[in-house]
Structures are given as C-alpha cells and as structure tokens.
Coordinates of C-alpha atoms in Angstrom, one line a residue:
M1 CA 191.8 69.3 259.1
R2 CA 189.5 67.2 256.9
K3 CA 186.4 68.9 255.5
N4 CA 183.2 66.9 254.9
K5 CA 181.3 67.6 251.7
I6 CA 177.6 68.1 252.4
F7 CA 175.1 67.7 249.6
T8 CA 172.0 69.8 250.0
S9 CA 168.6 68.8 248.6
N10 CA 169.3 71.1 245.6
N11 CA 172.5 69.2 244.8
R12 CA 170.7 65.8 244.9
L13 CA 167.9 67.2 242.6
G14 CA 170.5 68.5 240.1
L15 CA 172.3 65.1 240.0
T16 CA 169.0 63.2 239.5
L17 CA 168.0 65.6 236.7
A18 CA 171.4 65.1 235.1
I19 CA 171.0 61.3 235.2
I20 CA 167.5 61.5 233.7
V21 CA 168.8 63.8 230.9
L22 CA 171.6 61.4 230.1
I23 CA 169.3 58.4 230.0
S24 CA 166.7 60.3 227.9
T25 CA 169.4 61.4 225.5
A26 CA 170.7 57.9 225.2
V27 CA 167.2 56.5 224.5
A28 CA 166.4 59.2 222.1
G29 CA 169.7 58.6 220.3
R30 CA 169.0 54.9 220.1
L31 CA 165.5 55.5 218.8
F32 CA 166.9 57.9 216.2
F33 CA 169.4 55.3 215.1
I34 CA 166.8 52.6 214.8
Q35 CA 164.0 54.6 213.3
I36 CA 166.0 56.9 211.0
V37 CA 169.4 55.6 210.3
R38 CA 168.5 51.8 210.3
Y39 CA 165.0 52.4 208.8
P40 CA 165.7 50.8 205.4
V41 CA 167.1 47.6 207.1
Y42 CA 164.2 47.1 209.4
R43 CA 161.7 48.0 206.7
D44 CA 163.1 45.2 204.5
L45 CA 163.1 42.7 207.5
A46 CA 159.4 43.6 208.2
K47 CA 158.5 43.1 204.5
K48 CA 160.2 39.7 204.6
Q49 CA 158.2 38.7 207.7
Q50 CA 154.9 39.9 206.2
R51 CA 155.5 38.4 202.8
F52 CA 155.0 34.7 202.1
S53 CA 155.6 32.6 199.0
E54 CA 154.8 29.0 198.1
I55 CA 155.6 26.7 195.2
L56 CA 152.5 25.2 193.6
E57 CA 153.2 21.7 192.3
P58 CA 151.6 20.7 189.0
K59 CA 149.6 17.5 188.6
R60 CA 151.6 15.0 186.7
G61 CA 149.8 13.8 183.5
D62 CA 148.0 10.5 183.5
I63 CA 148.9 7.6 181.2
Y64 CA 146.2 5.6 179.4
Y65 CA 145.8 2.4 177.5
K66 CA 143.1 2.2 174.8
N67 CA 140.9 -0.9 174.7
K68 CA 139.3 -2.5 171.6
N69 CA 136.3 -0.2 171.9
G70 CA 138.4 2.9 171.8
E71 CA 137.8 3.6 175.5
L72 CA 140.6 4.9 177.6
V73 CA 141.8 2.8 180.5
K74 CA 143.9 4.6 183.2
A75 CA 147.3 2.9 183.6
A76 CA 149.2 5.5 185.6
T77 CA 147.8 8.4 187.7
T78 CA 148.7 10.8 190.5
K79 CA 146.9 10.4 193.8
I80 CA 146.6 13.2 196.4
G81 CA 146.3 12.3 200.1
A82 CA 148.3 12.8 203.2
L83 CA 151.2 11.5 205.3
L84 CA 150.8 11.0 209.0
Y85 CA 153.6 12.1 211.4
L86 CA 154.1 12.4 215.1
N87 CA 155.5 15.3 217.2
T88 CA 156.9 13.6 220.3
K89 CA 157.2 16.9 222.0
L90 CA 153.4 17.2 222.2
L91 CA 152.6 13.5 222.2
K92 CA 150.4 12.5 225.2
D93 CA 148.9 9.1 226.2
P94 CA 150.5 7.1 223.3
E95 CA 148.5 4.0 223.9
N96 CA 145.2 5.9 223.5
I97 CA 146.5 7.7 220.4
F98 CA 147.6 4.4 218.8
N99 CA 144.2 2.8 219.3
K100 CA 142.4 5.8 217.8
L101 CA 144.7 6.0 214.8
N102 CA 144.6 2.2 214.2
A103 CA 140.8 2.3 214.2
I104 CA 140.9 4.6 211.2
T105 CA 143.9 3.2 209.3
P106 CA 146.3 0.2 210.0
I107 CA 149.3 1.4 212.0
D108 CA 152.6 -0.4 212.4
R109 CA 152.8 -1.0 216.1
V110 CA 156.5 -1.6 216.2
L111 CA 157.2 1.7 214.3
F112 CA 154.7 3.6 216.4
D113 CA 156.4 2.5 219.7
K114 CA 159.8 3.3 218.3
I115 CA 158.8 6.8 217.4
A116 CA 156.8 7.4 220.6
N117 CA 159.9 6.5 222.7
K118 CA 161.9 9.3 221.1
T119 CA 161.9 12.6 223.1
N120 CA 161.7 16.1 221.7
D121 CA 161.4 15.0 218.1
P122 CA 159.0 17.3 216.2
Y123 CA 158.7 15.3 213.0
E124 CA 158.7 11.5 212.6
I125 CA 156.7 10.1 209.7
L126 CA 154.4 7.3 210.8
K127 CA 152.6 6.4 207.6
H128 CA 152.5 7.4 204.0
R129 CA 149.7 7.6 201.5
L130 CA 146.6 8.1 203.5
N131 CA 143.5 8.7 201.4
Q132 CA 141.4 11.9 202.0
E133 CA 138.7 10.1 204.0
E134 CA 141.3 8.8 206.5
A135 CA 143.0 12.1 206.7
D136 CA 139.7 13.9 207.4
K137 CA 138.8 11.5 210.2
I138 CA 142.2 11.9 211.9
S139 CA 142.1 15.7 211.5
V140 CA 138.7 15.9 213.3
L141 CA 140.1 14.0 216.4
N142 CA 142.7 16.8 216.9
L143 CA 145.1 14.5 218.7
P144 CA 148.0 16.1 220.5
G145 CA 151.3 15.3 218.8
V146 CA 149.7 13.9 215.6
G147 CA 150.0 15.8 212.4
L148 CA 149.1 15.5 208.7
A149 CA 150.9 16.9 205.6
K150 CA 149.7 16.9 202.0
E151 CA 151.3 14.2 199.9
R152 CA 151.2 13.1 196.3
W153 CA 152.2 9.8 194.8
R154 CA 152.2 7.9 191.6
A155 CA 149.8 5.0 191.4
Y156 CA 149.4 2.2 188.8
P157 CA 145.8 0.9 188.9
M158 CA 146.6 -2.1 186.7
G159 CA 149.5 -3.3 188.9
D160 CA 152.2 -5.1 187.0
T161 CA 150.3 -5.1 183.7
G162 CA 152.6 -3.3 181.2
S163 CA 155.0 -2.4 184.0
Q164 CA 158.0 -2.5 181.7
I165 CA 156.2 -0.2 179.3
L166 CA 155.1 2.3 181.9
G167 CA 158.2 2.4 184.1
F168 CA 158.1 4.3 187.3
V169 CA 158.6 7.7 189.0
S170 CA 161.0 8.2 191.9
S171 CA 163.6 10.6 193.4
L172 CA 167.2 9.7 194.0
S173 CA 167.7 12.1 196.9
A174 CA 165.8 14.2 199.5
E175 CA 166.6 17.3 197.5
E176 CA 165.6 15.9 194.1
E177 CA 162.0 16.0 192.9
P178 CA 160.5 12.8 191.6
V179 CA 160.9 12.2 187.9
G180 CA 160.4 9.4 185.4
R181 CA 163.1 6.8 185.8
Y182 CA 162.1 4.2 183.3
G183 CA 159.8 3.4 180.4
A184 CA 157.2 5.9 179.2
E185 CA 157.4 7.7 182.5
K186 CA 161.0 8.6 181.7
Y187 CA 160.8 9.0 177.9
Y188 CA 157.8 11.5 178.1
D189 CA 158.8 13.0 181.5
D190 CA 159.0 16.6 180.2
S191 CA 155.5 16.4 178.8
L192 CA 154.0 14.5 181.8
R193 CA 155.7 16.6 184.5
G194 CA 154.2 20.0 183.7
A195 CA 155.6 23.3 185.1
K196 CA 155.5 24.6 188.7
G197 CA 153.6 27.6 189.7
S198 CA 153.9 30.0 192.6
V199 CA 151.9 32.2 194.9
S200 CA 153.1 35.1 197.1
G201 CA 151.3 37.7 199.2
D202 CA 151.2 39.8 202.4
K203 CA 150.2 38.6 205.9
D204 CA 149.2 40.5 208.9
A205 CA 150.7 40.2 212.4
K206 CA 148.7 37.0 213.1
G207 CA 149.9 35.4 209.8
I208 CA 146.5 35.8 208.1
L209 CA 146.5 36.7 204.4
I210 CA 145.6 40.3 203.7
A211 CA 142.9 40.3 201.1
L212 CA 143.9 43.8 199.8
G213 CA 147.6 43.1 199.8
E214 CA 149.7 42.6 196.7
D215 CA 148.9 39.0 195.7
L216 CA 151.0 37.5 192.9
R217 CA 149.9 34.1 191.7
A218 CA 151.2 32.0 188.8
E219 CA 149.1 28.9 188.3
P220 CA 151.0 25.6 187.6
A221 CA 150.8 24.1 184.2
E222 CA 149.4 20.6 184.6
G223 CA 151.2 17.8 182.8
Q224 CA 149.9 16.5 179.6
D225 CA 148.1 13.1 179.5
L226 CA 149.6 10.3 177.4
V227 CA 147.6 7.8 175.5
L228 CA 149.4 4.6 174.4
T229 CA 148.2 2.2 171.7
I230 CA 148.5 -0.7 174.2
E231 CA 145.3 -2.8 174.4
P232 CA 145.0 -3.8 178.1
T233 CA 143.3 -7.2 177.5
V234 CA 145.8 -8.2 174.9
Q235 CA 148.7 -7.0 177.0
R236 CA 147.5 -8.9 180.1
T237 CA 147.0 -12.1 178.0
A238 CA 150.4 -11.8 176.4
E239 CA 152.0 -11.5 179.8
E240 CA 150.1 -14.5 181.2
E241 CA 151.1 -16.6 178.2
L242 CA 154.7 -15.5 178.4
K243 CA 154.8 -16.5 182.1
K244 CA 153.5 -20.0 181.2
L245 CA 156.1 -20.4 178.4
R246 CA 158.9 -19.4 180.8
E247 CA 157.8 -22.0 183.3
K248 CA 157.4 -24.6 180.6
W249 CA 160.8 -24.2 179.1
R250 CA 162.5 -22.9 182.2
A251 CA 163.7 -19.8 180.4
A252 CA 165.5 -17.0 182.2
A253 CA 163.6 -14.3 180.3
G254 CA 161.4 -13.8 177.4
G255 CA 159.3 -11.3 175.4
I256 CA 156.2 -11.0 173.2
L257 CA 155.5 -8.2 170.7
I258 CA 152.0 -7.8 169.1
I259 CA 151.5 -5.3 166.3
D260 CA 148.4 -4.3 164.4
P261 CA 149.4 -5.1 160.8
K262 CA 147.1 -2.5 159.4
T263 CA 148.2 0.5 161.3
G264 CA 151.6 -0.6 162.8
A265 CA 150.3 0.3 166.3
I266 CA 151.8 -1.8 169.1
K267 CA 149.0 -3.6 170.9
A268 CA 151.1 -5.5 173.4
L269 CA 154.7 -5.5 174.5
A270 CA 155.3 -8.1 177.2
G271 CA 158.6 -8.8 179.0
S272 CA 159.3 -11.3 181.7
P273 CA 160.4 -11.1 184.5
D274 CA 158.5 -7.9 185.3
F275 CA 157.7 -5.8 188.4
D276 CA 154.8 -3.9 190.0
P277 CA 155.6 -0.2 189.9
N278 CA 153.4 0.4 193.0
K279 CA 155.8 -1.7 195.1
F280 CA 159.0 -0.4 193.6
L281 CA 161.3 0.4 196.5
G282 CA 159.6 3.6 197.7
S283 CA 161.5 6.5 199.3
K284 CA 161.7 5.4 202.9
G285 CA 165.3 4.7 203.9
I286 CA 166.9 5.1 200.4
R287 CA 167.0 8.9 199.9
H288 CA 170.7 9.1 200.5
F289 CA 171.7 6.0 198.5
D290 CA 174.0 6.7 195.6
R291 CA 173.1 5.6 192.1
T292 CA 175.0 2.3 192.3
S293 CA 173.3 1.4 195.6
L294 CA 169.9 2.2 194.2
L295 CA 170.4 -0.1 191.2
V296 CA 171.6 -3.1 193.2
T297 CA 168.9 -2.6 195.9
A298 CA 166.2 -2.5 193.3
A299 CA 167.6 -5.7 191.7
S300 CA 167.9 -7.5 195.0
S301 CA 164.4 -6.5 196.1
I302 CA 162.9 -7.9 192.9
C303 CA 165.0 -11.1 193.2
M304 CA 163.9 -11.5 196.8
E305 CA 160.3 -11.2 195.9
D306 CA 160.6 -13.5 192.9
A307 CA 162.3 -16.3 195.0
K308 CA 160.3 -15.7 198.2
L309 CA 163.6 -16.1 200.2
D310 CA 162.2 -14.7 203.4
K311 CA 159.9 -17.7 203.7
V312 CA 162.6 -20.3 203.2
Y313 CA 165.9 -19.1 204.8
K314 CA 167.0 -17.4 207.9
E315 CA 168.8 -14.1 207.8
D316 CA 172.1 -15.6 208.9
D317 CA 172.0 -18.1 206.0
F318 CA 171.7 -15.4 203.3
G319 CA 174.5 -13.4 201.7
I320 CA 175.2 -11.0 198.8
V321 CA 178.4 -10.8 196.7
L322 CA 178.7 -8.1 194.1
G323 CA 181.0 -7.3 191.3
S324 CA 181.6 -3.7 190.4
T325 CA 184.2 -2.1 188.1
F326 CA 184.3 1.2 189.9
G327 CA 182.3 0.5 193.1
S328 CA 181.7 3.8 195.0
I329 CA 184.5 5.7 193.4
D330 CA 182.2 8.4 192.0
S331 CA 180.6 9.0 195.4
I332 CA 184.0 9.1 197.1
S333 CA 185.3 11.7 194.7
T334 CA 182.2 13.8 194.9
F335 CA 182.2 13.7 198.7
D336 CA 185.9 14.6 198.9
M337 CA 185.6 17.4 196.3
E338 CA 182.8 19.0 198.3
A339 CA 184.7 18.8 201.5
L340 CA 187.8 20.4 199.9
S341 CA 186.0 23.1 198.1
E342 CA 183.2 24.0 200.6
G343 CA 184.8 22.9 203.8
P344 CA 184.0 19.9 206.1
N345 CA 181.1 21.7 207.8
Y346 CA 179.1 21.9 204.5
V347 CA 179.3 18.2 203.7
N348 CA 176.2 16.2 204.3
P349 CA 177.1 13.4 206.8
M350 CA 174.3 11.2 205.4
D351 CA 176.3 10.9 202.2
F352 CA 179.4 9.5 204.0
P353 CA 178.3 5.8 203.9
N354 CA 178.3 6.0 200.1
T355 CA 182.1 6.6 200.3
V356 CA 182.8 3.0 201.5
L357 CA 183.9 0.8 198.7
N358 CA 181.6 -2.0 199.8
A359 CA 178.6 0.4 200.1
P360 CA 176.4 -1.1 197.4
A361 CA 176.6 -4.6 198.8
S362 CA 176.2 -3.3 202.4
R363 CA 173.1 -1.2 201.5
A364 CA 171.5 -4.2 199.7
S365 CA 172.3 -6.5 202.6
I366 CA 170.6 -4.2 205.0
F367 CA 167.6 -3.7 202.7
C368 CA 167.3 -7.5 202.2
R369 CA 168.3 -8.4 205.8
A370 CA 171.1 -10.6 204.6
K371 CA 173.4 -11.2 207.6
G372 CA 175.5 -14.1 206.4
L373 CA 177.8 -12.3 204.0
N374 CA 178.2 -9.1 202.0
S375 CA 181.2 -8.5 199.9
T376 CA 182.3 -6.5 196.8
I377 CA 184.7 -7.8 194.1
S378 CA 186.3 -5.2 191.9
T379 CA 188.5 -6.8 189.2
G380 CA 187.7 -4.7 186.2
E381 CA 185.4 -6.0 183.5
S382 CA 185.3 -9.5 185.0
S383 CA 184.0 -8.3 188.3
G384 CA 180.6 -9.8 187.9
V385 CA 181.9 -13.3 186.9
D386 CA 184.5 -13.2 189.8
A387 CA 181.6 -12.3 192.2
I388 CA 179.8 -15.4 191.1
I389 CA 182.9 -17.5 191.6
C390 CA 183.4 -16.1 195.1
A391 CA 179.8 -16.7 196.0
S392 CA 180.0 -20.3 194.9
D393 CA 183.1 -20.8 197.1
F394 CA 181.2 -19.7 200.2
L395 CA 178.4 -22.0 199.3
R396 CA 180.8 -24.9 198.8
L397 CA 182.4 -24.2 202.2
G398 CA 179.1 -24.2 203.9
R399 CA 179.4 -20.6 205.2
I400 CA 176.0 -19.7 203.8
K401 CA 173.1 -21.6 202.4
V402 CA 171.8 -19.1 199.8
V403 CA 173.5 -16.2 198.0
M404 CA 172.7 -13.5 195.5
A405 CA 175.6 -12.8 193.2
G406 CA 176.1 -10.6 190.1
G407 CA 177.3 -7.3 188.9
V408 CA 176.3 -3.6 189.2
Y409 CA 177.4 -0.6 187.3
G410 CA 176.1 3.0 187.9
L411 CA 176.9 5.4 185.1
T412 CA 177.4 9.0 186.0
K413 CA 178.7 11.9 184.0
N414 CA 182.0 11.9 185.9
I415 CA 182.7 8.3 185.1
F416 CA 181.6 8.8 181.4
W417 CA 183.9 11.9 181.1
A418 CA 186.8 10.0 182.6
A419 CA 186.4 7.1 180.2
C420 CA 186.1 9.5 177.3
K421 CA 189.2 11.4 178.3
A422 CA 191.1 8.1 178.7
G423 CA 190.2 7.1 175.2
V424 CA 188.7 3.7 176.1
L425 CA 185.2 4.3 174.6
S426 CA 184.5 2.1 171.7
G427 CA 184.9 3.9 168.4
S428 CA 186.8 6.8 169.9
N429 CA 190.1 5.7 168.5
S430 CA 189.0 4.0 165.3
A431 CA 188.5 5.3 161.7
G432 CA 185.0 6.4 161.1
G433 CA 184.1 6.0 164.8
V434 CA 182.9 2.4 164.3
E435 CA 181.9 0.8 167.6
I436 CA 183.0 -2.8 168.1
C437 CA 182.9 -3.8 171.8
A438 CA 182.0 -7.5 171.7
P439 CA 184.1 -9.4 174.3
F440 CA 186.8 -11.7 172.8
D441 CA 186.4 -10.1 169.4
K442 CA 189.8 -9.3 167.9
R443 CA 188.2 -6.2 166.2
R444 CA 187.2 -4.9 169.6
N445 CA 188.2 -1.2 169.9
G446 CA 186.9 -0.2 173.3
I447 CA 183.8 -0.3 175.6
V448 CA 180.3 1.0 175.3
M449 CA 179.2 2.3 178.7
G450 CA 175.9 1.6 180.3
E451 CA 174.4 0.9 183.7
G452 CA 172.3 -1.7 185.5
A453 CA 172.4 -4.4 188.0
A454 CA 172.0 -8.1 187.4
L455 CA 171.8 -10.8 190.2
L456 CA 171.3 -14.5 190.1
L457 CA 170.5 -16.8 193.0

C-alpha cells in the first residue's frame, strides 16, 4: 500500500530557512571573494578608471627672415584652431545645420551631403583649420551631431617666397607625428620641434578633476625659434627675376644666390620652379600612402598646378606613366613580414593597396583624376627613360591627349641595406672607397642611392 508524504507547516518553514541560508552563504562567499580575495585587482581597476593622463604637445618654433632694418619677419609659424566633424548618430535636420555652419565658415556642400547620408558614424571630419573665432561661434550654437576638436597646423605667411629654403612639415602616416620633411624645417627639426609634456591626475565618479588629488604635470618644452639671414625683399625680387629669366630663355629650371660680401651671410637663395608650402598636399586621403606614392603624388600635384591641366583637358584624356626601379617592393616585403610574424589579424588593411606594383602610378592617377592611363615601367636604372618612351607611344597612337611621365624612387633603410649587402653601392668595392657613379663612365664602380620624383609633361 502506497504511503503519501505529508509536509507540515514546520517542514515547509525549515525548507525555506535552509534555502535562505544557502543563498545567503553563497552571496556572502561571493562578496568575500570580491572584497577580500580579489581586492587588489579591483583596486587597480578603480585606480585606472579614476586616473587620467594626457600628452601636452609643444609649440613648434617659428622661423623668421631678417629685413634690411634688422626687424624680424615671420616666415613660418604654428597656428592653433579647430577641426569640424560630424557625428551622424546624433545629426538632426541636416539642411538646417548646413545653413548655420555655412553662414559662419564656407562648407563643401558635396562633402557635407556625403557625410550626412552615412548612418551611425560617430566621427567624420568636415573641415580643417577653423580659426578660433569660427570655432567659438559654432560652439555657442550647440548643434546636435556637430563637434569641434583642437587642431594645430603649420602656416607660411609669405606663401611661396623662400619655399625651397623653408621646406614644409608633414606626417607620412596616421600614427606618425608631423616633422620637417624638407629645407630648414627638416634640417633644424630637432630644435624647432621641442619636447612633449604630460599631465596626469585623479577624477571623481563624474569625471571631474579632484583638486586635492595627486596631480603630476610636466610642461612641454616649446621649440626654439630660428632666424635666417634671408632678406625677404631681396628674396622676393630674386624669385621674380628668376621667373622672368626662365620664361625668356625657356629654361627648365634655374637658381639665384645672393651673398653679403662683407659678412658672407646669404641674403637670397631662389630656385625655380618652386611651391607654396601652405598648399603642399595636406594630410587628407594620403595618410596610408607609402613613401614612393607620396613622392610621386607630390610631384604630380605640382606639375598639375604649374600646367593648369584641369582647365584644358578632360579626365579621360589624361594619363600617367611612371618608371621605378623597385616600385612597391619595400611595402610588399614590410606587409608580408608583419603578416607572417604578427598574424593576418594584426595587419592594417589600409596598407594593402601599397603592395600593388602599380600603386604609385595608381595613387597619383586618383589624386590627379587621370582616367586615361596609369602604368608603371620597371626596367632597372632605365625605368624613367622607358616610361617616357611608353608615354610617347600612347600619345602617338591617340589613346590619350596629355600624359605625365618620369621616374620615382623612394629610399628606405631596407632598400639601402639590401644594396649595401649586395655590394652595388659606389665605392664599396673600390680602393679607398672612391665614389664614381656617372652613367656611361668606364670608371663607374656602383651607384649612389637617393630618392625623389621627376615628371615631365
């Protein structure tokens, strides 16, 4: 006969108490584990959340010319302003926002619409180099989806006057800080750049700085100013006269050097053709270019501006043919080595286009909007000449109406090391290390490596 088990109220109460005790014990054990056993871990995490640190950028030193009265004339300086960006996640009523922004500073309508049509994009740069007055006016409006960030840039108040003396400042990648790349900006870069500072401290739960917390601050060391002996009026006159002489004699290039015979100070050093450092490329769209692509893009940009091609020819009539001894071989080897050593997941996909052998010509074609032709010739030391021959064939056949052709060579430490190990550097295998590298010279004993890009139209 089956017996039914009957639970009395006392049984139920005992079971409930047992469950409560078990749960309480589990919670107490967990709290003990978190608060006692894991205390050091959570303490460190809390400190990291409460601590903040920031790099303080130094102001790059200014470069001055000295006029005949001994007064300093600013030739290169650093301006501080803001960049304007959009957060499309928060953007509302784009038409109204465009009109309000455009009333303060000119806005590219095509670029604005392109960004506004993107969804869930928290950061798209709309415009660089806003002055402080423009930034303040935009900030007061408090527009949804519109943001400002502090920005510094190098400015050259005298435009192209003395551009080949001054050089320019730029960065070759998103990770690399801007440094001097040419002229005085490069030669005196260590002195002009200064040293970074830092600040760190404690924040409360709302992210507000705690005044009594441990505050560590190391002020940045501002870059040193540089005063050149160049007399701006003499320099400008020399450049103007040189331009007239080039046009008169149809010279490809020329130079003028003026020295004070009493002191030996250089008063003018003019070279033509020149460039305006304020317009030199910029960073938009080129951060992931390799060195060879940067060189040829810079050369093609200057060539385009000098010839004013965009006002004469259509994009489909315009082409580019380059000669390059190594092409993108350095970018290919660097990309492959990183993939093999770190794994494919750690390779930056933005660097992949640099691994195409035709990358420099393709990059320059996109930059200059040349849709008719882009090709790379790699036939050793004669690559540049062969590129010109190839370009002339396309012109003769009527495939294109105008073409830029020439050579480009980007020197990197890997290429230099390879040439050194191969024993092809001039003087490396000769007695006394005498360098003789002139083409077609029977005494030639190797090559002297350099870099640059040269294009002709």
